[in-house]
Short mmCIF file of C-alpha atoms and ligand atoms in Angstrom, two decimals:
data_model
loop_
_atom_site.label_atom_id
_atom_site.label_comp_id
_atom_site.label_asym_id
_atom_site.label_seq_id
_atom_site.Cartn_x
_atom_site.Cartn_y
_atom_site.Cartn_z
CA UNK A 488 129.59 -18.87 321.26
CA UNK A 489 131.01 -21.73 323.74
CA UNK A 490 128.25 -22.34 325.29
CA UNK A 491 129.28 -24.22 328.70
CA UNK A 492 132.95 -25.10 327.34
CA UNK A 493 135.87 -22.93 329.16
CA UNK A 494 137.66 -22.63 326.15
CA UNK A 495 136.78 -22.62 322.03
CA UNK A 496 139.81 -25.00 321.83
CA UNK A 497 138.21 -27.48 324.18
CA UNK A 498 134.97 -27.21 321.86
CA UNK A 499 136.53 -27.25 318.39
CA UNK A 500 138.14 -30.35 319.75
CA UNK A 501 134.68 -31.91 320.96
CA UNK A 502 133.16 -31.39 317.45
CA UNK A 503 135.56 -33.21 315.27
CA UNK A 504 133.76 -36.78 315.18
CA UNK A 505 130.88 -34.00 313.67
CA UNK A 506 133.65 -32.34 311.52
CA UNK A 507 134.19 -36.00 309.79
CA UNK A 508 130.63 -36.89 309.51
CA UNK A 509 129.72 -34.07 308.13
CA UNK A 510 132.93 -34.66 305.31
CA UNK A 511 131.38 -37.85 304.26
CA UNK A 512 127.88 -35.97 303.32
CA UNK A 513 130.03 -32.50 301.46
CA UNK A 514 131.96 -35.66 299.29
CA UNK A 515 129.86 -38.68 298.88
CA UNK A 516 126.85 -39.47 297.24
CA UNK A 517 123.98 -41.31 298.95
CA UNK A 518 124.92 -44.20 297.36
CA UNK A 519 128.36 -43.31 298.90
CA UNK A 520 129.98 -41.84 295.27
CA UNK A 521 132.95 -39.72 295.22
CA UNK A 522 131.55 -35.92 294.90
CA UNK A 523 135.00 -34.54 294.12
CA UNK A 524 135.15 -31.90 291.19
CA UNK A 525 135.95 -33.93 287.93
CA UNK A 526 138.12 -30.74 287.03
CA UNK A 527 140.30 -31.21 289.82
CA UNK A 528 140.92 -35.00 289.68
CA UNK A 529 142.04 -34.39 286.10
CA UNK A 530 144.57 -31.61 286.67
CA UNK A 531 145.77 -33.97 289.05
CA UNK A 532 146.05 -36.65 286.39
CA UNK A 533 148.04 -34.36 284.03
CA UNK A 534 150.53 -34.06 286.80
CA UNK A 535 153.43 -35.67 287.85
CA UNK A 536 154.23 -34.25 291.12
CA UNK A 537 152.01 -32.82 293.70
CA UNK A 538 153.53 -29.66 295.79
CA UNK A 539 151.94 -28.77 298.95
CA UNK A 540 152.10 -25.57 300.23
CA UNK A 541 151.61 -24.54 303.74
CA UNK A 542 152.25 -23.14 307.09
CA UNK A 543 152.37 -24.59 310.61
CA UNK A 544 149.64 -27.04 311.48
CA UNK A 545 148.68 -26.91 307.96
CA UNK A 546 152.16 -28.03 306.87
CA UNK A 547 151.89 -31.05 309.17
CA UNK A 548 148.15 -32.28 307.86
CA UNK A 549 149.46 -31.85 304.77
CA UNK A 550 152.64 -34.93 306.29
CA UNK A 551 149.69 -36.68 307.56
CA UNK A 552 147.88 -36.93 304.15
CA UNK A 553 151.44 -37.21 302.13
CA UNK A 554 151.52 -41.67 302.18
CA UNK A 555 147.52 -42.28 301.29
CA UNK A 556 148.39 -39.54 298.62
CA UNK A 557 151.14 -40.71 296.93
CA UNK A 558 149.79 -44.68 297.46
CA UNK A 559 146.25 -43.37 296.00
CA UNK A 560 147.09 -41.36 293.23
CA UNK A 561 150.57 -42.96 292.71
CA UNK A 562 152.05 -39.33 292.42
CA UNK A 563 154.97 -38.19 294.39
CA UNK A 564 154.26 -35.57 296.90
CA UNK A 565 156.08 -32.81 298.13
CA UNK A 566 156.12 -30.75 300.74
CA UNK A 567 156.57 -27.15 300.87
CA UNK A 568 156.95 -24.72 304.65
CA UNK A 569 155.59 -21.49 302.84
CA UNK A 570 157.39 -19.06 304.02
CA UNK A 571 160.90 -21.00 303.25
CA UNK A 572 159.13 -21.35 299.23
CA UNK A 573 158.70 -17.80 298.61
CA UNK A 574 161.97 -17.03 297.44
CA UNK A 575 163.15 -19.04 294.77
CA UNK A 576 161.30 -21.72 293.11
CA UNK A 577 162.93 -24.94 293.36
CA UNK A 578 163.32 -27.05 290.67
CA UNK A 579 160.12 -28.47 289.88
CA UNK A 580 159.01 -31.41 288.00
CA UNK A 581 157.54 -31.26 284.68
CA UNK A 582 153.57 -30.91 285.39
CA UNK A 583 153.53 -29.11 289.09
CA UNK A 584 150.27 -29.20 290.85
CA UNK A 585 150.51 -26.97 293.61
CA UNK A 586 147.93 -28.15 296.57
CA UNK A 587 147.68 -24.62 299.32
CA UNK A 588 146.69 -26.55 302.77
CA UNK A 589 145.06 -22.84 304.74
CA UNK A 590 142.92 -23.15 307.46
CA UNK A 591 141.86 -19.23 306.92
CA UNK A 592 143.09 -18.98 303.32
CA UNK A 593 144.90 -15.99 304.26
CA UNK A 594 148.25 -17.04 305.49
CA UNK A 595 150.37 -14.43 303.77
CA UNK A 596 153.49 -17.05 303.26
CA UNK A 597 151.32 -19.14 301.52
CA UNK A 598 149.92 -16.46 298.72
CA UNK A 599 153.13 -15.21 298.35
CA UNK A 600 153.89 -18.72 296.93
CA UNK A 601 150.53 -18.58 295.22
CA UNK A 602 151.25 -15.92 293.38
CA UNK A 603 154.49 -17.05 291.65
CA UNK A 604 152.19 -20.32 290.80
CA UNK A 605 150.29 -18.11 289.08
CA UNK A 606 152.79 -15.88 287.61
CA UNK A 607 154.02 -19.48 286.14
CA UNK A 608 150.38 -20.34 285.11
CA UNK A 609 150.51 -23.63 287.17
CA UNK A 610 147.58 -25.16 287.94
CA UNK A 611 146.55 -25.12 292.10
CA UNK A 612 144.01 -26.20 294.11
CA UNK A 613 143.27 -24.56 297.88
CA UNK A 614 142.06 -26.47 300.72
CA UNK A 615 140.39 -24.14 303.42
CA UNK A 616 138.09 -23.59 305.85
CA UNK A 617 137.01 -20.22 304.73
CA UNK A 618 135.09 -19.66 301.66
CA UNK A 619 135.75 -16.65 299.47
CA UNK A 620 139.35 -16.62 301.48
CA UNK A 621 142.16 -14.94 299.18
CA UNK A 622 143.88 -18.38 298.93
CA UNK A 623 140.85 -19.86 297.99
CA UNK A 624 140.03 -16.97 295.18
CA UNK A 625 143.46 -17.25 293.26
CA UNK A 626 144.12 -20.67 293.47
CA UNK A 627 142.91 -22.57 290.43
CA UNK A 628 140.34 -25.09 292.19
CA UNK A 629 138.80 -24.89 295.69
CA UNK A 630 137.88 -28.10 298.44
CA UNK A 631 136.15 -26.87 301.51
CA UNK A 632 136.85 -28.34 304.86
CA UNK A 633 133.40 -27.44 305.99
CA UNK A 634 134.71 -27.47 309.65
CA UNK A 635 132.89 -24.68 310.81
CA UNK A 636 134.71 -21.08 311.92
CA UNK A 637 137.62 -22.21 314.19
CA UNK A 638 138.55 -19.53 316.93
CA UNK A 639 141.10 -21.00 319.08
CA UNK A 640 144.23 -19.95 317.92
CA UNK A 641 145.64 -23.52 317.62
CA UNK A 642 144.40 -25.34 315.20
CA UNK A 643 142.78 -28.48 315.89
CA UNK A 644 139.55 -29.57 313.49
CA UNK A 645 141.39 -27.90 310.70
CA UNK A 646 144.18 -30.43 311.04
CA UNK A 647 141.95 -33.23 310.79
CA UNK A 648 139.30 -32.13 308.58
CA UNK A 649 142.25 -31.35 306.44
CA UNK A 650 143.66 -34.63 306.23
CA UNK A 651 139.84 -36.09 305.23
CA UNK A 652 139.50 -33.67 302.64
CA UNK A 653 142.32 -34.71 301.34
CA UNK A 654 141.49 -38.70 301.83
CA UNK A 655 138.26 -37.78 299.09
CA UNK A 656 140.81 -36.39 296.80
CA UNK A 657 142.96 -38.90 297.02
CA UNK A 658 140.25 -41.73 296.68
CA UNK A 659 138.59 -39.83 293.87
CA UNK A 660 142.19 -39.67 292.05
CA UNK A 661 143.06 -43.24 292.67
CA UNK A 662 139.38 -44.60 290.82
CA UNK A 663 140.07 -42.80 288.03
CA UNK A 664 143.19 -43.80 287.58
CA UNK A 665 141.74 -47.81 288.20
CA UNK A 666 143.93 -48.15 291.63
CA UNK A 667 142.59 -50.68 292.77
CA UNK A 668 143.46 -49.50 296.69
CA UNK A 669 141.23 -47.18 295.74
CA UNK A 670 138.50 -48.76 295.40
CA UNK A 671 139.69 -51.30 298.49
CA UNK A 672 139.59 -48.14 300.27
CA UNK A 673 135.89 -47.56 301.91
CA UNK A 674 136.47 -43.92 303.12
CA UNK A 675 132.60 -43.51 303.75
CA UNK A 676 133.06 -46.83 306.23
CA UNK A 677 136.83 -46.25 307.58
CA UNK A 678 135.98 -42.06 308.54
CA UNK A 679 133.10 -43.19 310.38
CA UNK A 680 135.51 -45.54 311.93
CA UNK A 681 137.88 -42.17 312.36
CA UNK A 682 134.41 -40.27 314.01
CA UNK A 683 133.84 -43.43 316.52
CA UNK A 684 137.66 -43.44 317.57
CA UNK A 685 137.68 -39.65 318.35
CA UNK A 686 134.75 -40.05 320.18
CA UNK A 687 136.07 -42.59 322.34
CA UNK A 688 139.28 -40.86 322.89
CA UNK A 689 137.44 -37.35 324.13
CA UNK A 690 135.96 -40.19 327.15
CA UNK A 691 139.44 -40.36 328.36
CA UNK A 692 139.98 -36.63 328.98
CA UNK A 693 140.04 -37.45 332.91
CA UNK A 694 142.84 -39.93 332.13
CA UNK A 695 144.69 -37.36 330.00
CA UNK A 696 144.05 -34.48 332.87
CA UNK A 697 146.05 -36.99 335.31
CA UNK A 698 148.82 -37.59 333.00
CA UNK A 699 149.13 -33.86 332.90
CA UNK A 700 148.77 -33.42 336.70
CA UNK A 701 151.72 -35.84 336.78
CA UNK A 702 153.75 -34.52 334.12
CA UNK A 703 153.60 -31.63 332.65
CA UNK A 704 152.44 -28.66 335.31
CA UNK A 705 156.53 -28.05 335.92
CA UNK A 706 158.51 -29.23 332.98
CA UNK A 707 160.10 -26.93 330.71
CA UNK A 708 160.67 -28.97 327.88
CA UNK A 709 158.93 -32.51 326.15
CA UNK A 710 159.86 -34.76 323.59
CA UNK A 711 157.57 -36.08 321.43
CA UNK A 712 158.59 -39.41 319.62
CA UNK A 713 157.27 -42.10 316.72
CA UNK A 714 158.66 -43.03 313.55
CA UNK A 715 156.67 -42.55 309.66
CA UNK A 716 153.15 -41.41 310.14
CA UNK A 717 153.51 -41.48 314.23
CA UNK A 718 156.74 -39.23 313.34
CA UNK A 719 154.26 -36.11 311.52
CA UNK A 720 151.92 -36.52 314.01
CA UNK A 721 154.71 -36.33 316.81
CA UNK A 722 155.27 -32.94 314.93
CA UNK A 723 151.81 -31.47 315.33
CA UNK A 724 151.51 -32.74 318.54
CA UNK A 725 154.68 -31.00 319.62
CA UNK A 726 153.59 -27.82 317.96
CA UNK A 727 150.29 -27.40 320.04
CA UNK A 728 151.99 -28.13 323.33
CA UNK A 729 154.25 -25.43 322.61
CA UNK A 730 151.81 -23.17 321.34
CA UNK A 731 149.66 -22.99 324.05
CA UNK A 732 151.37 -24.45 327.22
CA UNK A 733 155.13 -22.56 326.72
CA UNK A 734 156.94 -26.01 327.05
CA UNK A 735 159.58 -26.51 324.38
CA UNK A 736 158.70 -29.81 322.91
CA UNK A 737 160.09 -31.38 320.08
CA UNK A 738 158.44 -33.94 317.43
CA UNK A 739 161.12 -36.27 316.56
CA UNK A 740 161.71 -38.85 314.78
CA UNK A 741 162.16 -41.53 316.88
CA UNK A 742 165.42 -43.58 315.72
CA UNK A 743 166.82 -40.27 315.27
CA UNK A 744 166.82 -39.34 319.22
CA UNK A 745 169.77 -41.51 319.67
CA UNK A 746 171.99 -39.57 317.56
CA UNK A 747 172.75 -36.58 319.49
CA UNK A 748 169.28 -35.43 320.84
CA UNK A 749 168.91 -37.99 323.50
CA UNK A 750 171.47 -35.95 325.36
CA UNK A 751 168.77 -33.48 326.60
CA UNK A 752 166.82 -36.19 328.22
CA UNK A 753 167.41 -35.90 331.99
CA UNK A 754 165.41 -37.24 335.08
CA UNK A 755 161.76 -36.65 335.03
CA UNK A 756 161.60 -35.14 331.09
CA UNK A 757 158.33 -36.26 329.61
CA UNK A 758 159.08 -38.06 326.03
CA UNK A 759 155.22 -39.19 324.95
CA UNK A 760 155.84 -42.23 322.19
CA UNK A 761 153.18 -41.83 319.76
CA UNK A 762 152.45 -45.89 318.22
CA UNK A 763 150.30 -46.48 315.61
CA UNK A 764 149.30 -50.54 314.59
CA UNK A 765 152.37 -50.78 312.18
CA UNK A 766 154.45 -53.59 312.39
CA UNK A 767 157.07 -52.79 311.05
CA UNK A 768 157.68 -49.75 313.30
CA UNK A 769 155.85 -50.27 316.42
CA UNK A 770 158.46 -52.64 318.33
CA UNK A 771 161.54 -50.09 316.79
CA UNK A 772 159.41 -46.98 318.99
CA UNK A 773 159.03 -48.99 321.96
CA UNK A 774 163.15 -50.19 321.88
CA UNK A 775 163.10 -46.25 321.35
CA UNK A 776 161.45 -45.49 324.26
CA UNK A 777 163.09 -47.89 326.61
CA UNK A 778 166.54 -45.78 325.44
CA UNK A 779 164.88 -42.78 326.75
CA UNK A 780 163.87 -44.43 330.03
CA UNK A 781 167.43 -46.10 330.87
CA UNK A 782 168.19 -41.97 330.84
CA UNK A 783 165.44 -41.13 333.32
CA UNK A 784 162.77 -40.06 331.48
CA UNK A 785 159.12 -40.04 332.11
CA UNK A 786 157.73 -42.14 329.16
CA UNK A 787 154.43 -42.00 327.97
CA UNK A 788 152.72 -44.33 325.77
CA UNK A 789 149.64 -43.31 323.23
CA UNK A 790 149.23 -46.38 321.17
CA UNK A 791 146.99 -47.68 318.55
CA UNK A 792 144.91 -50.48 319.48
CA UNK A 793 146.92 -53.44 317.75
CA UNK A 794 149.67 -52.23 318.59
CA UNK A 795 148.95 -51.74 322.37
CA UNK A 796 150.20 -52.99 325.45
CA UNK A 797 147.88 -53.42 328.93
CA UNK A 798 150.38 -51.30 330.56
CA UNK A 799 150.42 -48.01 327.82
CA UNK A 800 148.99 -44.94 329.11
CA UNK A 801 146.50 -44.02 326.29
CA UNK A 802 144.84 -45.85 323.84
CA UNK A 803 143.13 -45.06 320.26
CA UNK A 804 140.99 -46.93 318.56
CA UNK A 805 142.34 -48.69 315.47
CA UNK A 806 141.50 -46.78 312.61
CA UNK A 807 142.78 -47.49 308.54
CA UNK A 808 146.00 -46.62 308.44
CA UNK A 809 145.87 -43.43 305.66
CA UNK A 810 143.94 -42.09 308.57
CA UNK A 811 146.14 -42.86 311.43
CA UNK A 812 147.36 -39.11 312.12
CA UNK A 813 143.82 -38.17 312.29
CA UNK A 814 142.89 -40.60 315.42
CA UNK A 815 146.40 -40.20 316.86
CA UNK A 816 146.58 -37.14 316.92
CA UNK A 817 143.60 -36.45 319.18
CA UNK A 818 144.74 -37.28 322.93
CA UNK A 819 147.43 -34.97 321.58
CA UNK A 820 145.64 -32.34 321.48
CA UNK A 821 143.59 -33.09 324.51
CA UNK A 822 146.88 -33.40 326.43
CA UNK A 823 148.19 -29.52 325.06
CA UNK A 824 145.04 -28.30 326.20
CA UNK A 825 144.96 -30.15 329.69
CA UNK A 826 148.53 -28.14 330.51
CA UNK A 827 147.39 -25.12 329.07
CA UNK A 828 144.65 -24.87 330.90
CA UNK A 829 146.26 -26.61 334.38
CA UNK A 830 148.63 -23.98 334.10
CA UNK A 831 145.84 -21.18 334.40
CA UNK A 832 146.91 -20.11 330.82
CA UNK A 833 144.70 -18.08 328.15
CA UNK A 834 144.39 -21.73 326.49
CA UNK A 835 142.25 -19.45 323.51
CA UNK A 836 144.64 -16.34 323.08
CA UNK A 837 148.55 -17.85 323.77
CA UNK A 838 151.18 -14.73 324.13
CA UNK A 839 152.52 -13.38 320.87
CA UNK A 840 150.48 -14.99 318.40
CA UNK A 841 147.39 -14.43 315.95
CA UNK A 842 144.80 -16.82 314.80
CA UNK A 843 145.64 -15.53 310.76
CA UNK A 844 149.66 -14.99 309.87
CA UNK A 845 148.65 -11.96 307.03
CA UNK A 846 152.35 -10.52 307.30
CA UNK A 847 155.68 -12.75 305.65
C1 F6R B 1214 148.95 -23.81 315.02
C2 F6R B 1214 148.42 -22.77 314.13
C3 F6R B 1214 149.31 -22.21 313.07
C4 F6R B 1214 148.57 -22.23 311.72
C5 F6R B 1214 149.41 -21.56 310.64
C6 F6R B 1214 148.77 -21.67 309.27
O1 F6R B 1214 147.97 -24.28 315.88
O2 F6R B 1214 147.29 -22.41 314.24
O3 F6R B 1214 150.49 -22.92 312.98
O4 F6R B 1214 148.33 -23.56 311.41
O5 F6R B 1214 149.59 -20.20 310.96
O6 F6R B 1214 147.50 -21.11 309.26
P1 F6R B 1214 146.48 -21.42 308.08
O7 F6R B 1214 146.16 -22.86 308.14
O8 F6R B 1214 145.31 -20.53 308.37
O9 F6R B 1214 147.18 -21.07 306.80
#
């Protein structure tokens, strides 16, 4: 049940510092060991590019996860929207390995692509939340996300716990190939990092709730902004507003606004710059946002600590940067919730939509 939450969403939220903890324990050792299938990390090996496969939120953890993949296992990843796949193949490298991101494992885009992997007798791995799940039974290899049954229709542990599934492949991959950022990279010690920076991000859902009450209880559209992993998780973050609340929001990439987009930004439109601790980007958002502001809109600022400035609105907890969309993405979702639920909407059930897609 809920118990005293309003709202699964609200809950599934709450219990992803537990959703990441609980990761470490399904994937380590006590001695803190990779515990990832030895089958699967040499299938990997044998390949030369890695497709993944998915729909929705699952298509953007699987953005989230694409740089700490390709840096760790120093394979070149793909990505695939399922239901765009099912037609004809593409031209694929020489050794596919197909990777199905499925929260339910029964997203009927996805297996439609799953079965033409098979047809091809290409090797696949599923990563779900839901054991025994059709995408989980013909697929190849299976990683659990061990988040626990999500209800809410939009998907919110699954995204995470998707992207730190994902990190214990990756690692895994990466020491048996000798990388050494593999071994530099302490996922036991940086995702209990991730579990303290959620934590101290669901203290600031007051702070969020204002931003809300200021911003978003009349708007009809929102712009989400940030550039390379701020960018995916702009995506996501755009996709759960618009799920729930019925405000059109867009994720976009934020050098990109200028070159037609920035058009739609009148006086008062929320654009919410997303600003992780990268250097090389962080100052390129903010000239980004100040474009947006000389146009009338009402910026908001979630930014990594590192990055941060004393007068941003929101922020995160510096986390290692594979991980960033994880931590980032979290006022995110408090802040689709927060007009969802201001606006006396059915945050749970949103119009038109169903928690499992089983039809193309
Ligand atoms: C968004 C949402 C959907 C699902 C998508 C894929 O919050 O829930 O976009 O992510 O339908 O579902 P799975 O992951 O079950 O394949």
């Amino acid at each position: 049940g809920k118990g005293t939450y309003p709202f699964y969403m609200l809950k599934e939220i709450d219990e992803q510092p537990t959703v990441m903890r609980k990761l470490i324990s399904t994937y380590t050792d006590e001695n803190g060991k990779m515990k990832v299938d030895p089958d699967i990390v040499k299938a990997i090996q044998a390949s030369d590019r890695l497709y993944i496969i998915a729909a929705g939120t699952s298509y953007n953890a699987g953005f989230g996860a694409k740089a700490m993949l390709e840096a760790l296992t120093n394979t070149p990843v793909e990505l695939g929207v399922a239901s765009e796949w099912g037609y004809d193949m593409p031209l694929l490298s020489k050794n596919p390995f197909f990777i199905f991101l499925s929260q339910s494992g029964e997203t009927a885009d996805s297996r439609q692509v799953l079965v033409k992997v098979n047809e091809l007798s290409l090797p696949s791995l599923t990563v779900t939340n839901v054991p025994g799940s059709t995408l989980s039974r013909e697929a190849t290899y299976t990683m659990l996300i061990g988040a626990g049954p999500e209800i809410a229709v939009a998907s919110t542990k699954a995204y995470t716990g998707q992207i730190a599934t994902l990190a214990f492949l990756a690692k895994a991959v990466g020491e048996a190939q000798e990388n050494p950022l593999a071994f530099e990279f302490d996922l036991v010690k940086e995702l209990s990092l991730v579990a303290q920076s959620i934590e101290a991000t669901l203290s600031e859902k007051e702070k969020i709730a204002a931003i809300v009450k200021k911003n978003f209880l009349t708007t009809r559209n929102a712009f989400y902004i940030g550039r390379k992993q701020d960018y995916f998780v702009a995506m996501e973050a755009s996709l759960k507003l618009k799920e729930i609340s019925y405000v059109q929001c867009e994720g976009f990439a934020a050098g990109e606004l200028k070159h037609g987009t920035i058009s739609l930004i009148e006086k008062g439109t929320p654009v919410i710059a997303l600003i992780s601790n990268n250097e090389k980007v962080a100052l390129h958002t903010r000239g980004n946002v100040m474009e947006t502001v000389a146009r009338g809109a009402a910026a908001i600022v979630i930014a990594e600590e590192g990055a941060a400035r004393p007068e941003d609105d929101i922020v995160v907890n510096a986390v290692h940067p594979y991980l960033s969309a994880i931590s980032m993405v979290i006022p995110t979702q408090l802040l689709a919730y927060e007009t969802s639920f201001q606006r006396g909407l059915d945050v749970d059930k949103p119009r038109n939509l169903a928690k499992a897609v089983t039809v193309e």
